[in-house]
Every structure is written in C-alpha cells, then in structure tokens.
Amino acid sequence: MDPGILCKGNPIKGVHGISFIYQRHINDRDIRLMDIDYLGSVSRLCGVILRTFHLPACKKNMPVTEIDTEEGVRSLINDVKDQVIVIDFWASWCGPCRMIGPHFDNWAKEAEYESIKFVKVDVDEVGELAEEFGIQCMPTFMFFKNGEKIDEISGANKDRLKELLDKYK
C-alpha cells in the first residue's frame, strides 16, 4: 500500500455508508479525497475525517463544534460576536464527562438553544490553555460572549448546566 494512503475503502467505525480513499501529503498537509462513496451528509463526512486524522480545524455545520488546538479556541472566543459560546472542557478518560456529554450534545441540537454556540475541547489536547483558564476539574463548562467569560460551572451537574443554558438562550 502506498505510504501516502492512510485509509483505503474501509468504512469508518460508527459511520455507516462512508467509504473513501484518504491521501495526506505530510509536507504541505494537503488533503485529497479521491474516491468518495457515501450515504451521509458532506458535513458528517468532514467531521469524521477531522476526528479520525486529528486535523487542526473545527467541524462546521455541526451542532457541537470540536476544537483541538489552543489557537482555535482563542480564535473562536475572540472572533464570535453577539453570540453566547458554551465550551465543554472534557477528557476522554473522565467518567462524569462521558455521563453529561450526551445531554450537552442533545441540547446543542434543540431549537430553543440555537442562539448558543456549543463547543467541546479535550483538555488533553490543549493543556496550557486549560491551565491558563484555571480548569481544576472536569467537566468544566465556560460561557463566553464578545470575548469575555460570563459564567462557569464545574462538574456534571445537568440541572445547573440547563439553568445556565436557559439563562443565556
């Protein structure tokens, strides 16, 4: 197999109907999708590629945006104006994070919260930023508007998180 081809014709775990050849040139980070045959939406395919190959970008057109770089988080906080952003700082090994995660994802899909931008950030990917923000435990949910932190909650308290979402919708 050509060393530039990382995945050839195999469906990706958890996503049905997607089969593609992915080629990545290491030097210029050029991405080419050469044989796309899928039943899902383009945004879903892009999200899978970003997650699977840990590309430094955020998913667009998805209810929850996943950002895996410190620069991406800072840029989002500073660039999004007149919209509340809620960031879930979580870790894959954190039990409470996995418990509240599905609720966070579901709220992001609900029409009543469409005015809020939902974001997930894995603290293991952005360690310095987590330290800079003073994150002591996980999950920690921080609310931002116009570049300023407006609220915060730590722990997997579903009811309290919903109260804050209702407050800022």
XYZ file of C-alpha atoms in Angstrom:
169
model
C 0.000 0.000 0.000
C 1.210 3.474 -0.857
C 2.507 5.130 2.363
C 0.551 8.276 1.478
C -2.744 6.403 1.672
C -3.937 6.071 5.240
C -7.334 4.516 4.663
C -8.416 2.668 1.564
C -12.031 1.787 1.027
C -12.835 0.858 4.618
C -15.868 2.288 6.362
C -15.059 4.319 9.438
C -16.210 2.920 12.764
C -19.520 4.397 13.850
C -20.361 5.968 10.493
C -22.349 3.847 8.093
C -22.200 4.185 4.335
C -18.893 6.037 4.078
C -16.076 4.557 2.044
C -13.172 6.585 0.726
C -9.504 6.786 -0.023
C -7.785 9.432 2.063
C -4.387 10.677 0.999
C -2.336 13.084 3.051
C 0.925 14.650 1.970
C 2.887 15.174 5.172
C 4.939 18.169 3.996
C 2.162 20.512 2.915
C -0.755 18.902 4.793
C -2.649 18.660 1.504
C -5.744 16.523 1.857
C -7.291 14.705 -1.063
C -10.428 12.645 -1.033
C -10.051 10.519 -4.112
C -12.925 8.044 -4.115
C -15.905 9.316 -2.184
C -18.878 6.999 -1.978
C -21.127 7.841 0.933
C -24.733 7.966 2.015
C -24.305 10.539 4.802
C -24.033 14.289 4.530
C -20.868 16.101 3.485
C -20.568 17.837 6.857
C -20.767 14.481 8.631
C -18.034 13.107 6.369
C -15.825 16.131 7.049
C -16.360 15.759 10.781
C -15.338 12.112 10.625
C -12.179 12.945 8.694
C -11.231 15.697 11.133
C -11.769 13.433 14.147
C -10.165 10.369 12.597
C -6.986 12.052 11.461
C -6.781 14.721 14.195
C -6.633 17.625 11.789
C -6.223 21.084 13.363
C -9.578 22.508 12.372
C -13.062 22.644 13.759
C -16.107 20.964 12.293
C -18.550 23.314 10.673
C -22.310 22.922 10.308
C -22.455 20.534 13.239
C -24.483 21.098 16.432
C -21.338 20.772 18.577
C -18.032 22.103 17.282
C -14.967 20.158 18.408
C -11.758 22.184 18.570
C -8.409 20.557 19.252
C -5.972 23.475 19.205
C -5.348 26.313 21.645
C -5.255 28.763 18.745
C -8.642 27.511 17.541
C -10.225 28.041 20.963
C -8.763 31.533 21.368
C -9.809 32.486 17.855
C -13.374 31.303 18.413
C -13.717 33.158 21.723
C -12.361 36.402 20.257
C -13.971 36.256 16.812
C -17.561 35.264 17.615
C -19.515 38.404 18.449
C -23.045 38.820 19.817
C -23.466 35.099 20.414
C -23.028 33.108 23.601
C -20.472 30.316 23.360
C -20.509 27.443 25.843
C -17.325 25.382 25.930
C -17.279 21.909 27.467
C -13.736 21.271 28.680
C -13.664 17.486 28.986
C -11.386 14.438 28.780
C -11.987 11.027 27.253
C -10.933 9.281 30.476
C -13.328 11.342 32.643
C -16.403 9.360 33.744
C -18.574 12.395 34.634
C -17.670 13.940 31.252
C -18.971 10.855 29.472
C -22.150 10.946 31.578
C -23.096 14.547 30.787
C -21.704 14.576 27.225
C -24.836 13.121 25.568
C -27.022 15.744 27.300
C -24.709 18.524 26.059
C -24.885 17.097 22.523
C -28.694 16.835 22.657
C -29.162 20.399 23.914
C -26.974 21.606 21.038
C -29.490 20.092 18.603
C -32.565 21.674 20.213
C -34.139 24.684 18.510
C -34.552 26.577 21.789
C -30.744 26.762 22.128
C -29.937 27.610 18.508
C -28.675 31.038 19.576
C -25.892 29.386 21.632
C -22.726 28.001 20.039
C -21.808 24.652 21.626
C -18.125 23.678 21.656
C -16.174 20.723 23.047
C -12.480 20.913 23.876
C -10.450 17.917 25.051
C -8.163 19.227 27.814
C -5.534 16.652 26.893
C -5.192 18.420 23.520
C -4.989 21.966 24.952
C -3.207 21.525 28.286
C -1.680 25.000 28.505
C -4.986 26.668 27.704
C -6.783 24.594 30.344
C -4.184 25.726 32.868
C -4.498 29.351 31.715
C -8.292 29.188 32.175
C -7.811 27.697 35.649
C -9.640 24.455 34.966
C -9.378 22.406 38.159
C -11.848 19.610 37.435
C -13.787 18.142 34.585
C -16.102 18.665 33.054
C -15.920 22.445 33.244
C -18.363 24.482 31.180
C -17.395 28.082 30.422
C -19.727 30.614 28.838
C -18.307 33.448 26.718
C -19.794 36.427 24.901
C -17.924 39.082 22.922
C -14.577 37.652 24.025
C -15.371 37.771 27.753
C -16.130 34.922 30.138
C -19.626 35.463 31.534
C -20.211 32.276 33.533
C -18.744 28.929 34.532
C -19.830 25.662 36.082
C -17.657 22.712 37.083
C -18.837 19.141 37.433
C -21.506 17.075 35.719
C -24.476 18.922 37.228
C -27.033 18.508 34.440
C -29.727 20.647 36.092
C -27.387 23.579 36.800
C -25.983 23.449 33.264
C -29.505 23.524 31.821
C -30.311 26.537 34.047
C -27.342 28.414 32.576
C -28.301 27.429 29.029
C -31.828 28.717 29.700
C -30.392 31.937 31.141
C -28.278 32.693 28.047
C -30.525 31.436 25.224
